[in-house]
Amino acid sequence: MATVLNLPGPRARSIIERDRDVISASYPRAYPFVMDHGKGSQVWDVDGNRFLDFAAGIAVASTGHSHPAVVKAIQEQAEKFIHISSDFYHEGWVRLGERLDEIAPFSEPAASFMTNSGTESVEAAIKLARYTTGRSQFIGFFGGFHGRTMGAVTFTASKNHYHKGFFPLMNGVTHAPYPDSYRPILASLNGESYGETVVHYIEKEILGKIVPPEEVAGILVEPIQGEGGYIIPEAGFFPALRELCDQHGILLMVDEVQSGMGRTGKWWAIENFGVEPDIVCAAKGIASGVPLGAMIARKRLMSWPKGAHGNTYGGNPLACAATLATIDLLESGYMENASRVGAVALQKLETLAQRHPSIGQVRGMGLMIGIDFVKDQQTREPDEDMRDMVVDLAFERGLLLLGCGKSVIRFSPPLSLTLDELEEGMEIFEEAVEIAEENVRTLAA
Ligand code: PLP
């Protein structure tokens, strides 16, 4: 039995009270964890409680918390210079561009625009797609999450509170169903896969009836939906989508902000589906927690001239140093570790799911795993209350988890997670599920 912690402790409580006075109330705090320090996949709160971190700051701390190599790279850069601005040059920035060109999922040269966040990478992709195609329209997907700035939030369609109070949004985005074969909303005909059904829907219903294809600049899609519920499209989806894009000169823009940088065992999740995109949006795990994002495109598409797009902090020297150290660590073992430990985690969770009727489906690739809670295995009705209860019970027992979608818990730990840490986390997780199921049985009796 895991120890039950008395949370939040006195120091945490006092900091949360001060936070309420001065920090925007819009931040979506999950539960009262107040961080003091972290090492690898473990974190400690300000009252000295230790937690295993299976959330990694929303899939960001890819090399674990404060990896010595990342800390050293930041320290060494900080001693030299912290900022110079995008009006000038520095070698770390160029080196990072070269590394991104090496790992970009294109069979031709790539060029990158550095940003400070995921949403800014998406904004850059939207602007480049419009600029380079001369077209104005886009297609996004229901359940998608792409950020909260005006362009990106227009594509975001996971919950309506991201839009509430902010209309009018950007003009020119039409949404299609995401190929979620666990809860399909379209009927598949002629034995085709659900992925193909979705592409046919886009072709016939959206391009055929609403937006002429010759006016569509790009289709923006997450290779695995993140906030939408860790949903993996069927194998047939991306090849059919790529073909549709090629047929009409539409750019395939993949948002790899959450799924990229080694999390699925490959640099980019799209590589698991055998197609090449035209533009990749990256952020989160790219710099182990230092704010850096990148919009990486086929070089021939970066047709825009000097001044068309820019930013003050893009290519920030500290962030570039942290990213270069992160890429080296992922390449020299952590990406492979994500594959290996992720496969063990998936298999353990599938076995665990057989013992727990509240779990409808476990799905994942590498260390991007979703556990979907249902009220009924047959109807697959999402069980949000059960999910929330499990997250809270796990927190009280020293495991940080985050929800996504309507009823999903995501496992998105650092890619350095060890098998021992996985084992410890799994024990706490199963105890939390057992207690939550018992609570529901007692309430129903
Ligand atoms: N795109 C995806 C797929 C994301 O998961 C997120 C954040 O969760 C974003 C974009 C936005 O990133 P940021 O919060 O850094 O702006």
mmCIF file with all atom_site columns, N, CA and C in Angstrom, residues 322-375:
data_model
loop_
_atom_site.group_PDB
_atom_site.id
_atom_site.type_symbol
_atom_site.label_atom_id
_atom_site.label_alt_id
_atom_site.label_comp_id
_atom_site.label_asym_id
_atom_site.label_entity_id
_atom_site.label_seq_id
_atom_site.pdbx_PDB_ins_code
_atom_site.Cartn_x
_atom_site.Cartn_y
_atom_site.Cartn_z
_atom_site.occupancy
_atom_site.B_iso_or_equiv
_atom_site.pdbx_formal_charge
_atom_site.auth_seq_id
_atom_site.auth_comp_id
_atom_site.auth_asym_id
_atom_site.auth_atom_id
_atom_site.pdbx_PDB_model_num
ATOM 1   N N  . ALA A 1 322 ? 20.013  24.521 -24.435 1.00 0.00 ? 322 ALA A N  1
ATOM 2   C CA . ALA A 1 322 ? 19.228  23.459 -23.783 1.00 0.00 ? 322 ALA A CA 1
ATOM 3   C C  . ALA A 1 322 ? 18.700  22.478 -24.828 1.00 0.00 ? 322 ALA A C  1
ATOM 4   N N  . THR A 1 323 ? 18.278  22.975 -25.977 1.00 0.00 ? 323 THR A N  1
ATOM 5   C CA . THR A 1 323 ? 17.736  22.103 -27.029 1.00 0.00 ? 323 THR A CA 1
ATOM 6   C C  . THR A 1 323 ? 18.817  21.197 -27.607 1.00 0.00 ? 323 THR A C  1
ATOM 7   N N  . LEU A 1 324 ? 20.001  21.771 -27.858 1.00 0.00 ? 324 LEU A N  1
ATOM 8   C CA . LEU A 1 324 ? 21.081  20.950 -28.414 1.00 0.00 ? 324 LEU A CA 1
ATOM 9   C C  . LEU A 1 324 ? 21.455  19.825 -27.439 1.00 0.00 ? 324 LEU A C  1
ATOM 10  N N  . ALA A 1 325 ? 21.510  20.151 -26.139 1.00 0.00 ? 325 ALA A N  1
ATOM 11  C CA . ALA A 1 325 ? 21.824  19.116 -25.137 1.00 0.00 ? 325 ALA A CA 1
ATOM 12  C C  . ALA A 1 325 ? 20.701  18.074 -25.095 1.00 0.00 ? 325 ALA A C  1
ATOM 13  N N  . THR A 1 326 ? 19.463  18.527 -25.203 1.00 0.00 ? 326 THR A N  1
ATOM 14  C CA . THR A 1 326 ? 18.316  17.610 -25.181 1.00 0.00 ? 326 THR A CA 1
ATOM 15  C C  . THR A 1 326 ? 18.362  16.655 -26.371 1.00 0.00 ? 326 THR A C  1
ATOM 16  N N  . ILE A 1 327 ? 18.617  17.200 -27.562 1.00 0.00 ? 327 ILE A N  1
ATOM 17  C CA . ILE A 1 327 ? 18.671  16.351 -28.766 1.00 0.00 ? 327 ILE A CA 1
ATOM 18  C C  . ILE A 1 327 ? 19.759  15.289 -28.614 1.00 0.00 ? 327 ILE A C  1
ATOM 19  N N  . ASP A 1 328 ? 20.930  15.686 -28.077 1.00 0.00 ? 328 ASP A N  1
ATOM 20  C CA . ASP A 1 328 ? 22.022  14.709 -27.880 1.00 0.00 ? 328 ASP A CA 1
ATOM 21  C C  . ASP A 1 328 ? 21.581  13.596 -26.939 1.00 0.00 ? 328 ASP A C  1
ATOM 22  N N  . LEU A 1 329 ? 20.905  13.967 -25.839 1.00 0.00 ? 329 LEU A N  1
ATOM 23  C CA . LEU A 1 329 ? 20.478  12.955 -24.857 1.00 0.00 ? 329 LEU A CA 1
ATOM 24  C C  . LEU A 1 329 ? 19.419  12.020 -25.448 1.00 0.00 ? 329 LEU A C  1
ATOM 25  N N  . LEU A 1 330 ? 18.510  12.581 -26.200 1.00 0.00 ? 330 LEU A N  1
ATOM 26  C CA . LEU A 1 330 ? 17.453  11.745 -26.798 1.00 0.00 ? 330 LEU A CA 1
ATOM 27  C C  . LEU A 1 330 ? 18.079  10.761 -27.791 1.00 0.00 ? 330 LEU A C  1
ATOM 28  N N  . GLU A 1 331 ? 19.025  11.291 -28.571 1.00 0.00 ? 331 GLU A N  1
ATOM 29  C CA . GLU A 1 331 ? 19.667  10.476 -29.602 1.00 0.00 ? 331 GLU A CA 1
ATOM 30  C C  . GLU A 1 331 ? 20.521  9.360  -28.987 1.00 0.00 ? 331 GLU A C  1
ATOM 31  N N  . SER A 1 332 ? 21.176  9.688  -27.865 1.00 0.00 ? 332 SER A N  1
ATOM 32  C CA . SER A 1 332 ? 22.117  8.702  -27.316 1.00 0.00 ? 332 SER A CA 1
ATOM 33  C C  . SER A 1 332 ? 21.446  7.714  -26.360 1.00 0.00 ? 332 SER A C  1
ATOM 34  N N  . GLY A 1 333 ? 20.144  7.683  -26.280 1.00 0.00 ? 333 GLY A N  1
ATOM 35  C CA . GLY A 1 333 ? 19.536  6.630  -25.452 1.00 0.00 ? 333 GLY A CA 1
ATOM 36  C C  . GLY A 1 333 ? 18.093  6.850  -25.027 1.00 0.00 ? 333 GLY A C  1
ATOM 37  N N  . TYR A 1 334 ? 17.685  8.087  -24.762 1.00 0.00 ? 334 TYR A N  1
ATOM 38  C CA . TYR A 1 334 ? 16.353  8.266  -24.177 1.00 0.00 ? 334 TYR A CA 1
ATOM 39  C C  . TYR A 1 334 ? 15.210  7.970  -25.153 1.00 0.00 ? 334 TYR A C  1
ATOM 40  N N  . MET A 1 335 ? 15.470  8.210  -26.451 1.00 0.00 ? 335 MET A N  1
ATOM 41  C CA . MET A 1 335 ? 14.409  7.921  -27.428 1.00 0.00 ? 335 MET A CA 1
ATOM 42  C C  . MET A 1 335 ? 14.187  6.404  -27.503 1.00 0.00 ? 335 MET A C  1
ATOM 43  N N  . GLU A 1 336 ? 15.281  5.676  -27.478 1.00 0.00 ? 336 GLU A N  1
ATOM 44  C CA . GLU A 1 336 ? 15.196  4.205  -27.483 1.00 0.00 ? 336 GLU A CA 1
ATOM 45  C C  . GLU A 1 336 ? 14.558  3.722  -26.175 1.00 0.00 ? 336 GLU A C  1
ATOM 46  N N  . ASN A 1 337 ? 14.900  4.406  -25.073 1.00 0.00 ? 337 ASN A N  1
ATOM 47  C CA . ASN A 1 337 ? 14.316  4.063  -23.767 1.00 0.00 ? 337 ASN A CA 1
ATOM 48  C C  . ASN A 1 337 ? 12.792  4.264  -23.796 1.00 0.00 ? 337 ASN A C  1
ATOM 49  N N  . ALA A 1 338 ? 12.359  5.330  -24.486 1.00 0.00 ? 338 ALA A N  1
ATOM 50  C CA . ALA A 1 338 ? 10.913  5.605  -24.582 1.00 0.00 ? 338 ALA A CA 1
ATOM 51  C C  . ALA A 1 338 ? 10.207  4.434  -25.254 1.00 0.00 ? 338 ALA A C  1
ATOM 52  N N  . SER A 1 339 ? 10.839  3.882  -26.275 1.00 0.00 ? 339 SER A N  1
ATOM 53  C CA . SER A 1 339 ? 10.272  2.745  -26.993 1.00 0.00 ? 339 SER A CA 1
ATOM 54  C C  . SER A 1 339 ? 10.192  1.516  -26.085 1.00 0.00 ? 339 SER A C  1
ATOM 55  N N  . ARG A 1 340 ? 11.328  1.247  -25.399 1.00 0.00 ? 340 ARG A N  1
ATOM 56  C CA . ARG A 1 340 ? 11.457  0.020  -24.593 1.00 0.00 ? 340 ARG A CA 1
ATOM 57  C C  . ARG A 1 340 ? 10.554  0.093  -23.359 1.00 0.00 ? 340 ARG A C  1
ATOM 58  N N  . VAL A 1 341 ? 10.684  1.169  -22.571 1.00 0.00 ? 341 VAL A N  1
ATOM 59  C CA . VAL A 1 341 ? 9.891   1.277  -21.338 1.00 0.00 ? 341 VAL A CA 1
ATOM 60  C C  . VAL A 1 341 ? 8.409   1.480  -21.692 1.00 0.00 ? 341 VAL A C  1
ATOM 61  N N  . GLY A 1 342 ? 8.168   2.190  -22.797 1.00 0.00 ? 342 GLY A N  1
ATOM 62  C CA . GLY A 1 342 ? 6.789   2.411  -23.236 1.00 0.00 ? 342 GLY A CA 1
ATOM 63  C C  . GLY A 1 342 ? 6.097   1.097  -23.583 1.00 0.00 ? 342 GLY A C  1
ATOM 64  N N  . ALA A 1 343 ? 6.832   0.184  -24.251 1.00 0.00 ? 343 ALA A N  1
ATOM 65  C CA . ALA A 1 343 ? 6.230   -1.105 -24.619 1.00 0.00 ? 343 ALA A CA 1
ATOM 66  C C  . ALA A 1 343 ? 5.888   -1.903 -23.360 1.00 0.00 ? 343 ALA A C  1
ATOM 67  N N  . VAL A 1 344 ? 6.770   -1.851 -22.353 1.00 0.00 ? 344 VAL A N  1
ATOM 68  C CA . VAL A 1 344 ? 6.494   -2.565 -21.096 1.00 0.00 ? 344 VAL A CA 1
ATOM 69  C C  . VAL A 1 344 ? 5.276   -1.931 -20.415 1.00 0.00 ? 344 VAL A C  1
ATOM 70  N N  . ALA A 1 345 ? 5.239   -0.599 -20.392 1.00 0.00 ? 345 ALA A N  1
ATOM 71  C CA . ALA A 1 345 ? 4.125   0.105  -19.735 1.00 0.00 ? 345 ALA A CA 1
ATOM 72  C C  . ALA A 1 345 ? 2.796   -0.252 -20.402 1.00 0.00 ? 345 ALA A C  1
ATOM 73  N N  . LEU A 1 346 ? 2.804   -0.254 -21.731 1.00 0.00 ? 346 LEU A N  1
ATOM 74  C CA . LEU A 1 346 ? 1.569   -0.543 -22.471 1.00 0.00 ? 346 LEU A CA 1
ATOM 75  C C  . LEU A 1 346 ? 1.074   -1.960 -22.155 1.00 0.00 ? 346 LEU A C  1
ATOM 76  N N  . GLN A 1 347 ? 2.016   -2.901 -22.151 1.00 0.00 ? 347 GLN A N  1
ATOM 77  C CA . GLN A 1 347 ? 1.640   -4.298 -21.888 1.00 0.00 ? 347 GLN A CA 1
ATOM 78  C C  . GLN A 1 347 ? 1.116   -4.444 -20.459 1.00 0.00 ? 347 GLN A C  1
ATOM 79  N N  . LYS A 1 348 ? 1.774   -3.786 -19.492 1.00 0.00 ? 348 LYS A N  1
ATOM 80  C CA . LYS A 1 348 ? 1.324   -3.867 -18.086 1.00 0.00 ? 348 LYS A CA 1
ATOM 81  C C  . LYS A 1 348 ? -0.062  -3.230 -17.937 1.00 0.00 ? 348 LYS A C  1
ATOM 82  N N  . LEU A 1 349 ? -0.262  -2.111 -18.616 1.00 0.00 ? 349 LEU A N  1
ATOM 83  C CA . LEU A 1 349 ? -1.557  -1.433 -18.505 1.00 0.00 ? 349 LEU A CA 1
ATOM 84  C C  . LEU A 1 349 ? -2.673  -2.248 -19.153 1.00 0.00 ? 349 LEU A C  1
ATOM 85  N N  . GLU A 1 350 ? -2.343  -2.929 -20.260 1.00 0.00 ? 350 GLU A N  1
ATOM 86  C CA . GLU A 1 350 ? -3.369  -3.762 -20.905 1.00 0.00 ? 350 GLU A CA 1
ATOM 87  C C  . GLU A 1 350 ? -3.772  -4.908 -19.983 1.00 0.00 ? 350 GLU A C  1
ATOM 88  N N  . THR A 1 351 ? -2.800  -5.475 -19.280 1.00 0.00 ? 351 THR A N  1
ATOM 89  C CA . THR A 1 351 ? -3.104  -6.554 -18.329 1.00 0.00 ? 351 THR A CA 1
ATOM 90  C C  . THR A 1 351 ? -3.935  -6.005 -17.178 1.00 0.00 ? 351 THR A C  1
ATOM 91  N N  . LEU A 1 352 ? -3.514  -4.841 -16.678 1.00 0.00 ? 352 LEU A N  1
ATOM 92  C CA . LEU A 1 352 ? -4.237  -4.197 -15.563 1.00 0.00 ? 352 LEU A CA 1
ATOM 93  C C  . LEU A 1 352 ? -5.685  -3.894 -15.967 1.00 0.00 ? 352 LEU A C  1
ATOM 94  N N  . ALA A 1 353 ? -5.860  -3.464 -17.217 1.00 0.00 ? 353 ALA A N  1
ATOM 95  C CA . ALA A 1 353 ? -7.202  -3.099 -17.694 1.00 0.00 ? 353 ALA A CA 1
ATOM 96  C C  . ALA A 1 353 ? -8.160  -4.291 -17.644 1.00 0.00 ? 353 ALA A C  1
ATOM 97  N N  . GLN A 1 354 ? -7.598  -5.480 -17.837 1.00 0.00 ? 354 GLN A N  1
ATOM 98  C CA . GLN A 1 354 ? -8.470  -6.680 -17.802 1.00 0.00 ? 354 GLN A CA 1
ATOM 99  C C  . GLN A 1 354 ? -9.049  -6.925 -16.409 1.00 0.00 ? 354 GLN A C  1
ATOM 100 N N  . ARG A 1 355 ? -8.355  -6.402 -15.385 1.00 0.00 ? 355 ARG A N  1
ATOM 101 C CA . ARG A 1 355 ? -8.849  -6.583 -14.000 1.00 0.00 ? 355 ARG A CA 1
ATOM 102 C C  . ARG A 1 355 ? -9.814  -5.476 -13.593 1.00 0.00 ? 355 ARG A C  1
ATOM 103 N N  . HIS A 1 356 ? -9.933  -4.412 -14.441 1.00 0.00 ? 356 HIS A N  1
ATOM 104 C CA . HIS A 1 356 ? -10.712 -3.236 -14.017 1.00 0.00 ? 356 HIS A CA 1
ATOM 105 C C  . HIS A 1 356 ? -11.742 -2.834 -15.063 1.00 0.00 ? 356 HIS A C  1
ATOM 106 N N  . PRO A 1 357 ? -13.022 -3.091 -14.768 1.00 0.00 ? 357 PRO A N  1
ATOM 107 C CA . PRO A 1 357 ? -14.070 -2.784 -15.752 1.00 0.00 ? 357 PRO A CA 1
ATOM 108 C C  . PRO A 1 357 ? -14.204 -1.294 -16.066 1.00 0.00 ? 357 PRO A C  1
ATOM 109 N N  . SER A 1 358 ? -13.647 -0.429 -15.204 1.00 0.00 ? 358 SER A N  1
ATOM 110 C CA . SER A 1 358 ? -13.762 1.007  -15.472 1.00 0.00 ? 358 SER A CA 1
ATOM 111 C C  . SER A 1 358 ? -12.840 1.446  -16.615 1.00 0.00 ? 358 SER A C  1
ATOM 112 N N  . ILE A 1 359 ? -11.875 0.591  -16.993 1.00 0.00 ? 359 ILE A N  1
ATOM 113 C CA . ILE A 1 359 ? -10.963 0.972  -18.086 1.00 0.00 ? 359 ILE A CA 1
ATOM 114 C C  . ILE A 1 359 ? -11.482 0.393  -19.397 1.00 0.00 ? 359 ILE A C  1
ATOM 115 N N  . GLY A 1 360 ? -11.805 1.281  -20.316 1.00 0.00 ? 360 GLY A N  1
ATOM 116 C CA . GLY A 1 360 ? -12.368 0.846  -21.594 1.00 0.00 ? 360 GLY A CA 1
ATOM 117 C C  . GLY A 1 360 ? -11.298 0.527  -22.613 1.00 0.00 ? 360 GLY A C  1
ATOM 118 N N  . GLN A 1 361 ? -10.264 1.349  -22.648 1.00 0.00 ? 361 GLN A N  1
ATOM 119 C CA . GLN A 1 361 ? -9.203  1.109  -23.633 1.00 0.00 ? 361 GLN A CA 1
ATOM 120 C C  . GLN A 1 361 ? -7.880  1.689  -23.138 1.00 0.00 ? 361 GLN A C  1
ATOM 121 N N  . VAL A 1 362 ? -6.809  0.980  -23.446 1.00 0.00 ? 362 VAL A N  1
ATOM 122 C CA . VAL A 1 362 ? -5.452  1.506  -23.217 1.00 0.00 ? 362 VAL A CA 1
ATOM 123 C C  . VAL A 1 362 ? -4.829  1.619  -24.604 1.00 0.00 ? 362 VAL A C  1
ATOM 124 N N  . ARG A 1 363 ? -4.236  2.755  -24.915 1.00 0.00 ? 363 ARG A N  1
ATOM 125 C CA . ARG A 1 363 ? -3.652  2.925  -26.252 1.00 0.00 ? 363 ARG A CA 1
ATOM 126 C C  . ARG A 1 363 ? -2.399  3.784  -26.133 1.00 0.00 ? 363 ARG A C  1
ATOM 127 N N  . GLY A 1 364 ? -1.445  3.540  -27.005 1.00 0.00 ? 364 GLY A N  1
ATOM 128 C CA . GLY A 1 364 ? -0.258  4.374  -26.916 1.00 0.00 ? 364 GLY A CA 1
ATOM 129 C C  . GLY A 1 364 ? 0.846   3.943  -27.842 1.00 0.00 ? 364 GLY A C  1
ATOM 130 N N  . MET A 1 365 ? 1.835   4.808  -27.924 1.00 0.00 ? 365 MET A N  1
ATOM 131 C CA . MET A 1 365 ? 3.074   4.522  -28.660 1.00 0.00 ? 365 MET A CA 1
ATOM 132 C C  . MET A 1 365 ? 4.189   5.106  -27.828 1.00 0.00 ? 365 MET A C  1
ATOM 133 N N  . GLY A 1 366 ? 5.230   4.319  -27.566 1.00 0.00 ? 366 GLY A N  1
ATOM 134 C CA . GLY A 1 366 ? 6.321   4.800  -26.732 1.00 0.00 ? 366 GLY A CA 1
ATOM 135 C C  . GLY A 1 366 ? 5.792   5.238  -25.387 1.00 0.00 ? 366 GLY A C  1
ATOM 136 N N  . LEU A 1 367 ? 6.234   6.404  -24.930 1.00 0.00 ? 367 LEU A N  1
ATOM 137 C CA . LEU A 1 367 ? 5.760   6.904  -23.632 1.00 0.00 ? 367 LEU A CA 1
ATOM 138 C C  . LEU A 1 367 ? 4.687   7.972  -23.808 1.00 0.00 ? 367 LEU A C  1
ATOM 139 N N  . MET A 1 368 ? 3.792   7.718  -24.746 1.00 0.00 ? 368 MET A N  1
ATOM 140 C CA . MET A 1 368 ? 2.601   8.549  -24.938 1.00 0.00 ? 368 MET A CA 1
ATOM 141 C C  . MET A 1 368 ? 1.414   7.592  -24.864 1.00 0.00 ? 368 MET A C  1
ATOM 142 N N  . ILE A 1 369 ? 0.914   7.380  -23.640 1.00 0.00 ? 369 ILE A N  1
ATOM 143 C CA . ILE A 1 369 ? -0.080  6.336  -23.426 1.00 0.00 ? 369 ILE A CA 1
ATOM 144 C C  . ILE A 1 369 ? -1.332  6.921  -22.767 1.00 0.00 ? 369 ILE A C  1
ATOM 145 N N  . GLY A 1 370 ? -2.489  6.561  -23.292 1.00 0.00 ? 370 GLY A N  1
ATOM 146 C CA . GLY A 1 370 ? -3.757  7.027  -22.735 1.00 0.00 ? 370 GLY A CA 1
ATOM 147 C C  . GLY A 1 370 ? -4.552  5.864  -22.156 1.00 0.00 ? 370 GLY A C  1
ATOM 148 N N  . ILE A 1 371 ? -5.186  6.112  -21.016 1.00 0.00 ? 371 ILE A N  1
ATOM 149 C CA . ILE A 1 371 ? -6.038  5.102  -20.376 1.00 0.00 ? 371 ILE A CA 1
ATOM 150 C C  . ILE A 1 371 ? -7.434  5.710  -20.308 1.00 0.00 ? 371 ILE A C  1
ATOM 151 N N  . ASP A 1 372 ? -8.363  5.100  -21.043 1.00 0.00 ? 372 ASP A N  1
ATOM 152 C CA . ASP A 1 372 ? -9.687  5.689  -21.239 1.00 0.00 ? 372 ASP A CA 1
ATOM 153 C C  . ASP A 1 372 ? -10.703 5.037  -20.294 1.00 0.00 ? 372 ASP A C  1
ATOM 154 N N  . PHE A 1 373 ? -11.303 5.832  -19.404 1.00 0.00 ? 373 PHE A N  1
ATOM 155 C CA . PHE A 1 373 ? -12.259 5.303  -18.420 1.00 0.00 ? 373 PHE A CA 1
ATOM 156 C C  . PHE A 1 373 ? -13.686 5.399  -18.970 1.00 0.00 ? 373 PHE A C  1
ATOM 157 N N  . VAL A 1 374 ? -14.441 4.314  -18.780 1.00 0.00 ? 374 VAL A N  1
ATOM 158 C CA . VAL A 1 374 ? -15.808 4.262  -19.314 1.00 0.00 ? 374 VAL A CA 1
ATOM 159 C C  . VAL A 1 374 ? -16.806 3.845  -18.232 1.00 0.00 ? 374 VAL A C  1
ATOM 160 N N  . LYS A 1 375 ? -18.045 4.272  -18.435 1.00 0.00 ? 375 LYS A N  1
ATOM 161 C CA . LYS A 1 375 ? -19.115 3.842  -17.522 1.00 0.00 ? 375 LYS A CA 1
ATOM 162 C C  . LYS A 1 375 ? -19.572 2.434  -17.876 1.00 0.00 ? 375 LYS A C  1
#
